[in-house]
CSV table of C-alpha atoms and ligand atoms in Angstrom, one decimal:
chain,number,residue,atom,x,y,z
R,502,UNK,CA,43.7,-4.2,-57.1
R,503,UNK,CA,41.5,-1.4,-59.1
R,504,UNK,CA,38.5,-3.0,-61.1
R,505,UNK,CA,37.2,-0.6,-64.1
R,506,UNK,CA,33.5,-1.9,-65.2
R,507,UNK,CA,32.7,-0.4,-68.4
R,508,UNK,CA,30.0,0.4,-69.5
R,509,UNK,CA,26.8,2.6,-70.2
R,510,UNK,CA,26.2,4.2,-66.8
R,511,UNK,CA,23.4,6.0,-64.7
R,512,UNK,CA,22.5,7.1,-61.4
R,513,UNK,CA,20.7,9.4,-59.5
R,514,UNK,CA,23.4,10.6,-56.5
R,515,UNK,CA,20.7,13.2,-56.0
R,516,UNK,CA,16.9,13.6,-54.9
R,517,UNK,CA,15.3,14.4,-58.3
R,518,UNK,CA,11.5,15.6,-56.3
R,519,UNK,CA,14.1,18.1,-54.7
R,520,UNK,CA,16.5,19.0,-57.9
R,521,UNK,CA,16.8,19.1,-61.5
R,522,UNK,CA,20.3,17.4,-62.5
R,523,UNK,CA,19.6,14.4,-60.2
R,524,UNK,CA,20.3,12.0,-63.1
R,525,UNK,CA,24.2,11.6,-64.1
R,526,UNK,CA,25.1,9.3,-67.0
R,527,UNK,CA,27.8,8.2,-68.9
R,528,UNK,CA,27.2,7.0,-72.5
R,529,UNK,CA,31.3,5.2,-72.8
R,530,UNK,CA,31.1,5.7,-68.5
R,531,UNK,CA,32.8,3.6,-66.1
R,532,UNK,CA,32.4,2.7,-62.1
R,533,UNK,CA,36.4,2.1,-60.4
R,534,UNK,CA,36.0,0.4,-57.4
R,535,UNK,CA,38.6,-1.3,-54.8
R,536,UNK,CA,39.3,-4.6,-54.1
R,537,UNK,CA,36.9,-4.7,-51.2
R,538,UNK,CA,34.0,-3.0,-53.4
R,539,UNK,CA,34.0,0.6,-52.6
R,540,UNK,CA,33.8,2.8,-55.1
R,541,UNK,CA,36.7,5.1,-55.9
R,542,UNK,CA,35.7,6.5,-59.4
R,543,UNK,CA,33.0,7.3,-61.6
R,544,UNK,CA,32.5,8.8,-64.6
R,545,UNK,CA,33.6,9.1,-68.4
R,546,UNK,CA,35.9,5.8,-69.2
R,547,UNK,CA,38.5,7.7,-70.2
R,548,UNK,CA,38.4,10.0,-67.1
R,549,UNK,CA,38.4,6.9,-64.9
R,550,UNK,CA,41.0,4.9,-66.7
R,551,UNK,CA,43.7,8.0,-66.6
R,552,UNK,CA,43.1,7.8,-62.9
R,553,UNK,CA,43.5,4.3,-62.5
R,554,UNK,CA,46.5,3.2,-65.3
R,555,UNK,CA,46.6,-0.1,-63.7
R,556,UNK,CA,43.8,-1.2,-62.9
R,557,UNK,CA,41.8,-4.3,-65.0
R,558,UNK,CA,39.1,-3.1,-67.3
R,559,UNK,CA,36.2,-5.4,-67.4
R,560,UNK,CA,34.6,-4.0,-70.4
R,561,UNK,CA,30.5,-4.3,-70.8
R,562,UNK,CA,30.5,-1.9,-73.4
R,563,UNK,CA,26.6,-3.3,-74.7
R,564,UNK,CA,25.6,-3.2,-71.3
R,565,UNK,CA,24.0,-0.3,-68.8
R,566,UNK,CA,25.2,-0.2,-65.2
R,567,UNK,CA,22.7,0.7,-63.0
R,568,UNK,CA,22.6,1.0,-59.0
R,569,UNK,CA,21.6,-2.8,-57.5
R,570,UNK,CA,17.9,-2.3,-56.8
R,571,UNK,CA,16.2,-1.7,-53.6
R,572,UNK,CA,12.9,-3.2,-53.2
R,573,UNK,CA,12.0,-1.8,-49.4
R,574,UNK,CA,8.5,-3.9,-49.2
R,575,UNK,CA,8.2,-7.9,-50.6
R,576,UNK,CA,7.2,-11.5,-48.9
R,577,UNK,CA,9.2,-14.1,-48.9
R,578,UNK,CA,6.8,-16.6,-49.1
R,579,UNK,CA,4.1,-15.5,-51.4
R,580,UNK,CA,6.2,-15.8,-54.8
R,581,UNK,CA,3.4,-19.4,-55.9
R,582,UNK,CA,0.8,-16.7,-55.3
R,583,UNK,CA,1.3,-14.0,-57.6
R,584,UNK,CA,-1.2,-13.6,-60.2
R,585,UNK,CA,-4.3,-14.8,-57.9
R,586,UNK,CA,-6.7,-12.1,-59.4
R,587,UNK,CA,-10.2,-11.1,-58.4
R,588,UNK,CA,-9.8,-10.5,-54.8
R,589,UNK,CA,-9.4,-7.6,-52.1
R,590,UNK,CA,-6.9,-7.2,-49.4
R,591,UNK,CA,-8.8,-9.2,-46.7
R,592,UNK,CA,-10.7,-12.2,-49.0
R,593,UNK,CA,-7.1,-12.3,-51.0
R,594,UNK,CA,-5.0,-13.1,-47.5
R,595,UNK,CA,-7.8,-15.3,-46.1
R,596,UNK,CA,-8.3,-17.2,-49.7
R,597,UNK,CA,-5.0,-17.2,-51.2
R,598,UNK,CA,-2.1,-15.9,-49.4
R,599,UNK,CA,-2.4,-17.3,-46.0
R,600,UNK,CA,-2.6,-21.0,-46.6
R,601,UNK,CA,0.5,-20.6,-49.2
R,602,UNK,CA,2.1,-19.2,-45.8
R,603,UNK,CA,1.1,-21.9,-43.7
R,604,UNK,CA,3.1,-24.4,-46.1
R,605,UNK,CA,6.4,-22.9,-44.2
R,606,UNK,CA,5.5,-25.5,-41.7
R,607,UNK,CA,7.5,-27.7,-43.8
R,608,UNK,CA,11.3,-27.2,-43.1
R,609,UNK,CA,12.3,-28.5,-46.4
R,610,UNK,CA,9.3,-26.9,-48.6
R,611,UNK,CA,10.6,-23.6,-46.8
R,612,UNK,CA,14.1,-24.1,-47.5
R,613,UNK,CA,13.8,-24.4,-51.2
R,614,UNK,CA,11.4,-21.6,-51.4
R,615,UNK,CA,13.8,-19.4,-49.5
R,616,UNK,CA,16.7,-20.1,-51.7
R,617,UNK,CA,14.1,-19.5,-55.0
R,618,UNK,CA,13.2,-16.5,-54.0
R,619,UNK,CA,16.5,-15.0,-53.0
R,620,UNK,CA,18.2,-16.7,-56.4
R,621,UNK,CA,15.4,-14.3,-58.1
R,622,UNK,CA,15.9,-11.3,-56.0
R,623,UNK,CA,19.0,-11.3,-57.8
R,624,UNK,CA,17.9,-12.3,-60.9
R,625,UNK,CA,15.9,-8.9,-61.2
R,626,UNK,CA,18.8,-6.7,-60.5
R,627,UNK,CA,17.8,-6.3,-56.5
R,628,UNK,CA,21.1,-6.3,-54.4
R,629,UNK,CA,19.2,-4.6,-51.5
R,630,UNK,CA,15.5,-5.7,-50.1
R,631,UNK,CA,13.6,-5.4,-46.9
R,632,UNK,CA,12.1,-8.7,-46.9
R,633,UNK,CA,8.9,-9.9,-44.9
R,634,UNK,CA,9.5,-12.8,-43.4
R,635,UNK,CA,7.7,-16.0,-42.1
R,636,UNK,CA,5.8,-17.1,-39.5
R,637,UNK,CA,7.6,-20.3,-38.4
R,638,UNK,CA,11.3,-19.5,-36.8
R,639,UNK,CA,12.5,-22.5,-39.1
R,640,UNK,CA,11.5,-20.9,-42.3
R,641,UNK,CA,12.8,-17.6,-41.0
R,642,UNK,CA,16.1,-19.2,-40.4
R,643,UNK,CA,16.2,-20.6,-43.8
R,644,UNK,CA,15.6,-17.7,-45.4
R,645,UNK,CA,18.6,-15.9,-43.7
R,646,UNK,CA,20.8,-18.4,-45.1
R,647,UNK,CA,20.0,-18.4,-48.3
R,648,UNK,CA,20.5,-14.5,-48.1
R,649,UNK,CA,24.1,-15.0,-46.5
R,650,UNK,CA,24.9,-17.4,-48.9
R,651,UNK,CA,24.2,-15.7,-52.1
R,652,UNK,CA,25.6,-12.1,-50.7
R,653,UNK,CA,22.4,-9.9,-50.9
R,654,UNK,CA,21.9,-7.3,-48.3
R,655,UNK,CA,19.0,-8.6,-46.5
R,656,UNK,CA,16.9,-7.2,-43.8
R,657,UNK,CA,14.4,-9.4,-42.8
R,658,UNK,CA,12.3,-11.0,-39.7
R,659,UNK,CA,10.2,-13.1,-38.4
R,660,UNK,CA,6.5,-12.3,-38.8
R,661,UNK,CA,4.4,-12.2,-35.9
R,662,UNK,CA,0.8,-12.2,-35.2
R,663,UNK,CA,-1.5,-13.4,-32.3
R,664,UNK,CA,-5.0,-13.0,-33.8
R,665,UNK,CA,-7.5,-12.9,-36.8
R,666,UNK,CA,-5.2,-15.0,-39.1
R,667,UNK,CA,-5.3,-18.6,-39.0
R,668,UNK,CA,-4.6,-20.8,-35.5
R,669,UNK,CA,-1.4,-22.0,-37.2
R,670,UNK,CA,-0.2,-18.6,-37.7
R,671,UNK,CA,-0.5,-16.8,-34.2
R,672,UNK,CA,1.6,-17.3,-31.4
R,673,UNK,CA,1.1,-15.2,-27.5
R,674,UNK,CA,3.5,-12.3,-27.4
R,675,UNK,CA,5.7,-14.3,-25.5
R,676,UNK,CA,6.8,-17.1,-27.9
R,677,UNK,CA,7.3,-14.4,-30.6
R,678,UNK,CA,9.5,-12.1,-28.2
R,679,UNK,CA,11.6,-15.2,-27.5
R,680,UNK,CA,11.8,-16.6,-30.9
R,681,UNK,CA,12.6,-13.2,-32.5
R,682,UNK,CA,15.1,-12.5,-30.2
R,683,UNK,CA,16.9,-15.5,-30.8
R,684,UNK,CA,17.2,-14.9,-34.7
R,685,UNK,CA,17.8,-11.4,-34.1
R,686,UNK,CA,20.9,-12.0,-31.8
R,687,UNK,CA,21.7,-14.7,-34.3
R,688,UNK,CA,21.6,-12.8,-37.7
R,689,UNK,CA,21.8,-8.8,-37.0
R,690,UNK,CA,25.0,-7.7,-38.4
R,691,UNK,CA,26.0,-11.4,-39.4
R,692,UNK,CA,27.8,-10.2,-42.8
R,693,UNK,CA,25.1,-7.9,-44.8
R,694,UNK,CA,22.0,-9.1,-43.0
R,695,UNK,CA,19.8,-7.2,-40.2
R,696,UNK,CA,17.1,-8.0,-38.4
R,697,UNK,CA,13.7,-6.1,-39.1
R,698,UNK,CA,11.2,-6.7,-36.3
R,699,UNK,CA,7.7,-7.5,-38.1
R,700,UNK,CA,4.2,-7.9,-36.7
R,701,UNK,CA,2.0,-8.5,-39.7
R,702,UNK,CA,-0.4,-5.7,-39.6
R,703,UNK,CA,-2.8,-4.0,-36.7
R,704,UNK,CA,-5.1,-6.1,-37.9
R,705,UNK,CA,-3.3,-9.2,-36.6
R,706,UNK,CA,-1.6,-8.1,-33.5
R,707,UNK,CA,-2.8,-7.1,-30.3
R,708,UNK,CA,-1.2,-4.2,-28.1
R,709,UNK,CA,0.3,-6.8,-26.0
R,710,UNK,CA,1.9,-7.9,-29.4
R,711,UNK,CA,3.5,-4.4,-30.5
R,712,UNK,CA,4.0,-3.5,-27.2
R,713,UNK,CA,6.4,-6.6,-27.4
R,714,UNK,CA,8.1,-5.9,-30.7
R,715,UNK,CA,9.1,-2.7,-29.3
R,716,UNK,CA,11.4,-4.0,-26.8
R,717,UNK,CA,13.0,-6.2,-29.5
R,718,UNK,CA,14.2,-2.7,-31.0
R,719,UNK,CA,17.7,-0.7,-30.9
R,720,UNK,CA,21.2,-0.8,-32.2
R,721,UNK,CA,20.3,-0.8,-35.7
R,722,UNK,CA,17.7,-3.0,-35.8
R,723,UNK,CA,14.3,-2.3,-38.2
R,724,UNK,CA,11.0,-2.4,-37.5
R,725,UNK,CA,8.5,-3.0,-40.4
R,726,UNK,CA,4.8,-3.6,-40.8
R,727,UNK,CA,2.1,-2.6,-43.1
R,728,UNK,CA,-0.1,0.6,-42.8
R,729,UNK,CA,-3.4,2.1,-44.6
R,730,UNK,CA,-3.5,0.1,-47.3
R,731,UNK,CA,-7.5,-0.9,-48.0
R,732,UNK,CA,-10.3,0.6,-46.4
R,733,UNK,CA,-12.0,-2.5,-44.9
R,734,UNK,CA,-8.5,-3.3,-43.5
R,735,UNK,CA,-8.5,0.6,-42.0
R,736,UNK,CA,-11.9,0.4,-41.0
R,737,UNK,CA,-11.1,-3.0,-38.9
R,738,UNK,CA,-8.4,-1.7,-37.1
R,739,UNK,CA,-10.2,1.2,-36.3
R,740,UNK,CA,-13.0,-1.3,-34.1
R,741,UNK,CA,-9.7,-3.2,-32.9
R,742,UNK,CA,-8.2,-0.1,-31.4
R,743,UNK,CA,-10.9,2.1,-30.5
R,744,UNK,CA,-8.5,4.3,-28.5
R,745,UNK,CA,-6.5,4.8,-31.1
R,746,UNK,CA,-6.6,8.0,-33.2
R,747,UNK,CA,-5.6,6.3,-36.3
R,748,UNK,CA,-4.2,3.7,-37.7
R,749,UNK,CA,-1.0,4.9,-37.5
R,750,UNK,CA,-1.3,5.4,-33.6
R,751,UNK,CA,-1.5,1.8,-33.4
R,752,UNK,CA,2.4,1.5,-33.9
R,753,UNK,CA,2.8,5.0,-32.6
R,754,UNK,CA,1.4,4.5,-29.2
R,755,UNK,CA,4.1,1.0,-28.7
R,756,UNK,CA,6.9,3.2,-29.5
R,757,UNK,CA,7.5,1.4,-32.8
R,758,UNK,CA,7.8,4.5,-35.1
R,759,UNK,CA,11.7,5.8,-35.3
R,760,UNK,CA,13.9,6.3,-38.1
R,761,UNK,CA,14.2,2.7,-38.3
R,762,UNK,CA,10.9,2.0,-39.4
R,763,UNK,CA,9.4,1.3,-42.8
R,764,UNK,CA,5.8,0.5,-42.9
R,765,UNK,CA,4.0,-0.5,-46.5
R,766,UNK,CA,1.1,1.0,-48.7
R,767,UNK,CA,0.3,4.7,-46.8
R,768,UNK,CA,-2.5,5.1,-49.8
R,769,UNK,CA,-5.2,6.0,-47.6
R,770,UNK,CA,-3.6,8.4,-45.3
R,771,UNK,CA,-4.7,11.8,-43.3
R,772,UNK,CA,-2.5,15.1,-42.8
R,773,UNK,CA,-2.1,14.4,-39.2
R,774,UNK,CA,-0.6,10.7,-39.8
R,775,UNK,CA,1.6,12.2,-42.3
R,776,UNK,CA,2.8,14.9,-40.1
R,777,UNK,CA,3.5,12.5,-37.3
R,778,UNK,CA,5.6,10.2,-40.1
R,779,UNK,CA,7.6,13.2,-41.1
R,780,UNK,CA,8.5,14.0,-37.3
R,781,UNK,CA,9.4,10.6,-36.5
R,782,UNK,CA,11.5,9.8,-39.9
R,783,UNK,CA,8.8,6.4,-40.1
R,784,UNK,CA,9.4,5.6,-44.2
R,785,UNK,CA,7.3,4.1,-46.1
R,786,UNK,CA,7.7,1.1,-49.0
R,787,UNK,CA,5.2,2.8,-52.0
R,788,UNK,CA,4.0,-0.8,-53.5
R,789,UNK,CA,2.0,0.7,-56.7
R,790,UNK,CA,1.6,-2.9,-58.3
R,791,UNK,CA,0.1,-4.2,-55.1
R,792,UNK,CA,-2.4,-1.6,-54.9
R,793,UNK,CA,-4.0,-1.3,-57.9
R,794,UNK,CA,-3.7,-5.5,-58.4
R,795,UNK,CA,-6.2,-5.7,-54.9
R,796,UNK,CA,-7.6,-2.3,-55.9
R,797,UNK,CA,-6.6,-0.7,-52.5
R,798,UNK,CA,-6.1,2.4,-54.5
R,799,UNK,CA,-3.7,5.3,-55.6
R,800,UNK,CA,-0.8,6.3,-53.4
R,801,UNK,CA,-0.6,10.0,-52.7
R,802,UNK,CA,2.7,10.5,-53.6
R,803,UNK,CA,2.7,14.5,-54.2
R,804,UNK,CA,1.5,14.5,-50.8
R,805,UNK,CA,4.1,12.6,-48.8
R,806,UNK,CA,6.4,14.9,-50.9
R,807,UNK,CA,4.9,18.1,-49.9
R,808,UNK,CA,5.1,16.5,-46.2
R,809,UNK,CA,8.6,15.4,-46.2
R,810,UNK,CA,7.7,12.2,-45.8
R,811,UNK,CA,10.4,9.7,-47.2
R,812,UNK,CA,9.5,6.5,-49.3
R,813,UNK,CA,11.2,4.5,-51.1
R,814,UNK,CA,9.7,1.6,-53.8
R,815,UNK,CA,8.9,-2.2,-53.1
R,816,UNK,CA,7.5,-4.7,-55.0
R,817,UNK,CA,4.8,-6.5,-52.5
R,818,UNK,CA,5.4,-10.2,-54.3
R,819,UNK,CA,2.7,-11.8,-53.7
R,820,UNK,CA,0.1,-9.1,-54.5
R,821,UNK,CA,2.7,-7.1,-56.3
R,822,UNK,CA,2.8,-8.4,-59.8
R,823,UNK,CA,6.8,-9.4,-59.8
R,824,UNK,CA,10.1,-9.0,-58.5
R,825,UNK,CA,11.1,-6.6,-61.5
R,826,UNK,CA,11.9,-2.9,-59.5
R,827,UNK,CA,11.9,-2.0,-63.3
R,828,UNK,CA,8.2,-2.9,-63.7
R,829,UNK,CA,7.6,-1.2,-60.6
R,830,UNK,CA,8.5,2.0,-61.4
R,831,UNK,CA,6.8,1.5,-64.9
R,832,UNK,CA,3.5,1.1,-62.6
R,833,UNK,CA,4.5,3.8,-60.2
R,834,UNK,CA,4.7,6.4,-63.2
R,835,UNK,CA,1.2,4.9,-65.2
R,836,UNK,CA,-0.4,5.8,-61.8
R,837,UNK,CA,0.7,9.0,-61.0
R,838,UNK,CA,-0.2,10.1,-64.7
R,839,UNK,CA,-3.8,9.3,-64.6
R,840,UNK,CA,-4.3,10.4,-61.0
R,841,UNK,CA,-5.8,13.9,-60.2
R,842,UNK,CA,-3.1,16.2,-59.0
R,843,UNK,CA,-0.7,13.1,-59.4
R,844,UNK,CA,3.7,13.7,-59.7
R,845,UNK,CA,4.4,14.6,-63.2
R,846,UNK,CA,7.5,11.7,-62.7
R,847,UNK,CA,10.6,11.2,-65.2
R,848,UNK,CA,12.9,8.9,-65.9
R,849,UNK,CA,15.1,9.9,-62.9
R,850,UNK,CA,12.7,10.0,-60.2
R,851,UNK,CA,12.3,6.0,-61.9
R,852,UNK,CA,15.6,5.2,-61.3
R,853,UNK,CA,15.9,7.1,-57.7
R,854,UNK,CA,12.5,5.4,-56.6
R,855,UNK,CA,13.9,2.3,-57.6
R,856,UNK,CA,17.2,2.5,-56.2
R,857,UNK,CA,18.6,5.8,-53.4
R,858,UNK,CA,15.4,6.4,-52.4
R,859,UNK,CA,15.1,3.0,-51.1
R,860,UNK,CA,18.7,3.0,-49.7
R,861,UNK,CA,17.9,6.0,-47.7
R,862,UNK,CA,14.4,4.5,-46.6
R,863,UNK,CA,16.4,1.1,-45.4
R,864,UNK,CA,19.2,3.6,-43.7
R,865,UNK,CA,21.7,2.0,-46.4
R,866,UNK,CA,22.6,5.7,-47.8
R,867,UNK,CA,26.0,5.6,-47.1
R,868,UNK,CA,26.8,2.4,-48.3
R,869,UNK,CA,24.7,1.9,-51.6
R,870,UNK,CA,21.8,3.4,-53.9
R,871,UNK,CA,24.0,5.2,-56.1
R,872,UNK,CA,28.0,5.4,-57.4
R,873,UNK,CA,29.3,8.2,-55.3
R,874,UNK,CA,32.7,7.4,-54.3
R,875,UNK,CA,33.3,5.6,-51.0
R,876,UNK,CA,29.7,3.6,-51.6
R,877,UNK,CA,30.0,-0.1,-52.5
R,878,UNK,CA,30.0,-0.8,-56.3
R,879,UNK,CA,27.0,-3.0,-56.2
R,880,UNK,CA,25.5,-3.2,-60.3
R,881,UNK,CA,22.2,-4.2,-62.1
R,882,UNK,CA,24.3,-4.6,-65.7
R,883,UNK,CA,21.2,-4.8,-68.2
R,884,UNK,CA,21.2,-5.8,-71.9
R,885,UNK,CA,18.4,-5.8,-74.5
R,886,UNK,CA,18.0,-9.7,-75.6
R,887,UNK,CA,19.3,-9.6,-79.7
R,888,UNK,CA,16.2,-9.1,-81.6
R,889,UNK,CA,13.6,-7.4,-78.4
R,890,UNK,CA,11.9,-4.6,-78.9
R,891,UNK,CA,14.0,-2.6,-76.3
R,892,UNK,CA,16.8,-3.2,-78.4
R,893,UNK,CA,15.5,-1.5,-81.3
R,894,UNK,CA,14.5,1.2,-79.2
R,895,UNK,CA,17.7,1.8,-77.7
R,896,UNK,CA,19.4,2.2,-81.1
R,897,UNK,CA,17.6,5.2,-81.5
R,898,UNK,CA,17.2,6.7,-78.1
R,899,UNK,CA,18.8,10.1,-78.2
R,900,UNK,CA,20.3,10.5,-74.8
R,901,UNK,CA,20.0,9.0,-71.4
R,902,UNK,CA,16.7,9.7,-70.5
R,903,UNK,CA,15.4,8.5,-73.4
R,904,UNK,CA,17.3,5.7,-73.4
R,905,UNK,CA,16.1,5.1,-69.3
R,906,UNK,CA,12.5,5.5,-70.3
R,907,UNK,CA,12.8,2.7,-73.0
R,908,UNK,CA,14.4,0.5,-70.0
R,909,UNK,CA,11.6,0.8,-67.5
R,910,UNK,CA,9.4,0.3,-70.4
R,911,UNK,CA,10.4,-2.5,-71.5
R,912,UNK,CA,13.1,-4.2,-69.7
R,913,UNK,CA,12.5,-6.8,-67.5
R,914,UNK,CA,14.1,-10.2,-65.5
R,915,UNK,CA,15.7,-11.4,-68.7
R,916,UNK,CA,17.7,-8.0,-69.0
R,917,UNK,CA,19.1,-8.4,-66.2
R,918,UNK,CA,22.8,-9.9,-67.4
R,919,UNK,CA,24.4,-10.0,-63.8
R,920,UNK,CA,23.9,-8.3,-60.1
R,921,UNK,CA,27.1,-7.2,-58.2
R,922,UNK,CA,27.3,-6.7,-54.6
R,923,UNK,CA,30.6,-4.8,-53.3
R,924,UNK,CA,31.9,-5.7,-56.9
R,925,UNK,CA,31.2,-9.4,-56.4
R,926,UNK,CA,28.8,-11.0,-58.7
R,927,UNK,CA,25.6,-12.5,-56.8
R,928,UNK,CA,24.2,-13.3,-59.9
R,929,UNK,CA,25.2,-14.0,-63.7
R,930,UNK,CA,22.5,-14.8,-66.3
R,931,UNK,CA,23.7,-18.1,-68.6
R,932,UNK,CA,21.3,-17.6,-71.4
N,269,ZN,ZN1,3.0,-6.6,-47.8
């Protein structure tokens, strides 16, 4: 059985920083898809419904389709610490962040912030997200449940560390090989989840440590971490690794840098690391809200570009300022406009940041980030609330791309009318 979901649709099937046309949209547009979710159709309604006379129109006429969301970077864990202002990468983990992740001691705590945080996931529009995990293989567990049971694709892992956080939080390289491995045969490739191997950060992790994530690698499975975000955080790893040529070498020298690899921040990065991300097909998760919230600084976006470096967008919850991919972008564009030599951006490269961009960083091109036939049909449907400013704005909005820019403006979680993943809804807002 056909499915025909009507309504105002956009997407960005190609790279806008490499094309002009990248955006396609459908005022009266419609997405056909299959009854197993893939796509077979998209395009004007009437175009799609003369293709498929008999299939069942689900017509959301007042609503905009968009791709499901791909936030490539955000913690599990650190939603209760959002907002803690007035602090700097190092001061904000030690202060804030890493006694909130020490409460995932607590099975039950865990458990019910694992299942929050994936219930707003989807309440934002994301279908898609590399999560960071926990550091307890209980909490890690949970959190894979809660993804399986709501539908989202999920990569995730346990986060491991074995110095400079807090006793509770390290473990010898040992313990976190075995315990990883056991959730990674458990849960890679169990439905829409994979595993994502995930040492916190150089800072955190001796060479022992990454040399030990590395052979937790192959047949699809991710590696993630964070890289270059603040300059004390730089600066520390250097007198960690005093071998190493960079920060970057501290991953690169364990083998950990491969096409299945997405490390976090970049914003303080040299030619040479760049050249040596581009080679290896390393992506990275461009967290704007994060950066300017602990004042780590601007991300060089022009530059990965000119380097063919691929990134796609995350939100970094609990230093990012939400789950909203939406807000995201907003931030992405506000600072790339006041940088020097910054990305003139557009609505489209919005919309690919926050969606293909991040499916290609995840290696999820071929099944989501945009509605090209033969994807799944997986849907942010957004609607202005009756009476919101967006609404008015929308009633006058000339064509798409006005009509986008008005969304990342101003839209936000309670927009967001349902998420679909494969065509199945993960999540329908009930007022
Ligand atoms: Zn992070």
């Amino acid at each position: 059985m056909t499915t025909i979901l009507r309504a105002r649709v956009a997407h960005t099937p190609r790279d806008p920083f490499q094309s002009s046309g990248a955006l396609e949209a459908f005022d009266d547009g419609a997405i056909a898809y299959d009854a197993d979710g893939t796509i077979t159709a998209v395009g004007a309604f009437d175009d799609v419904r003369a293709k498929h006379p008999g299939a069942a129109i689900d017509d959301r006429s007042g609503c905009v389709a968009l791709p499901g969301f791909v936030d490539t970077h955000v913690h599990f864990p650190q939603i209760p610490v959002i907002g803690a202002m007035g602090l700097q990468l190092l001061d904000w983990l030690d202060q804030r962040t890493l006694p909130e992740e020490a409460r995932m001691a607590d099975l039950e705590y865990a458990t019910r912030s694992a299942e929050r945080f994936i219930r707003l996931l989807a309440a934002n529009g994301t279908t898609t997200a590399l999560v960071f995990g926990a550091h307890f293989p209980h909490a890690q567990n949970a959190l894979f449940e809660a993804a399986d049971g709501r539908g989202l694709r999920i990569a995730s892992g346990l986060v491991v560390s074995d110095r400079n956080l807090k006793p509770e939080l390290e473990v010898t390289p040992e313990a976190a090989y075995s315990a990883s491995k056991e959730l990674r045969d458990r849960w890679h490739g169990h439905g829409r989840l994979r595993y994502a191997v995930t040492p916190r950060f150089s800072v955190s992790c001796t060479a022992e440590m990454l040399d030990a994530c590395q052979t937790l690698l192959g047949d699809g499975v991710l590696f993630t971490s964070h890289v270059n975000e603040s300059l004390g955080e730089i600066d520390f790893v250097r007198r960690l690794f005093p071998a190493a040529r960079d920060y970057l070498d501290t991953y690169e020298r364990a083998g950990l840098l491969t096409d299945h690899s997405v490390l976090a921040h970049n914003v303080h990065v040299s030619d040479s690391e760049l050249k040596r991300l581009a080679s290896s097909r390393t992506t990275i998760a461009h967290c704007p809200s994060s950066n300017a919230f602990l004042a780590s600084g601007i991300f060089p976006m022009a530059r990965h570009v000119a380097a063919g470096v691929r990134f796609g967008m995350g939100t970094d919850v609990g230093a990012g300022t939400g789950l909203s991919m939406l807000k995201e972008a907003l931030v992405a564009y506000h600072v790339q406009m006041v940088r020097d030599q910054g990305h003139m951006l557009g609505p489209a490269h919005l919309l690919w940041m926050a969606t293909a961009a991040g499916a290609d960083a995840l290696n999820l091109s071929d099944t989501c980030g945009d509605f090209t036939p033969g994807k799944q049909a997986d849907v942010a449907l957004l609607r202005a609330p009756e009476g919101s400013t967006l609404q008015a704005v929308l009633e006058h909005a000339p064509d798409i791309g006005a009509a986008l820019g008005a969304i990342f403006t101003l839209a936000r979680e309670e927009c967001v009318v349902e998420a679909r993943v494969s065509g199945e809804p993960v999540y329908t807002r009930t007022k």
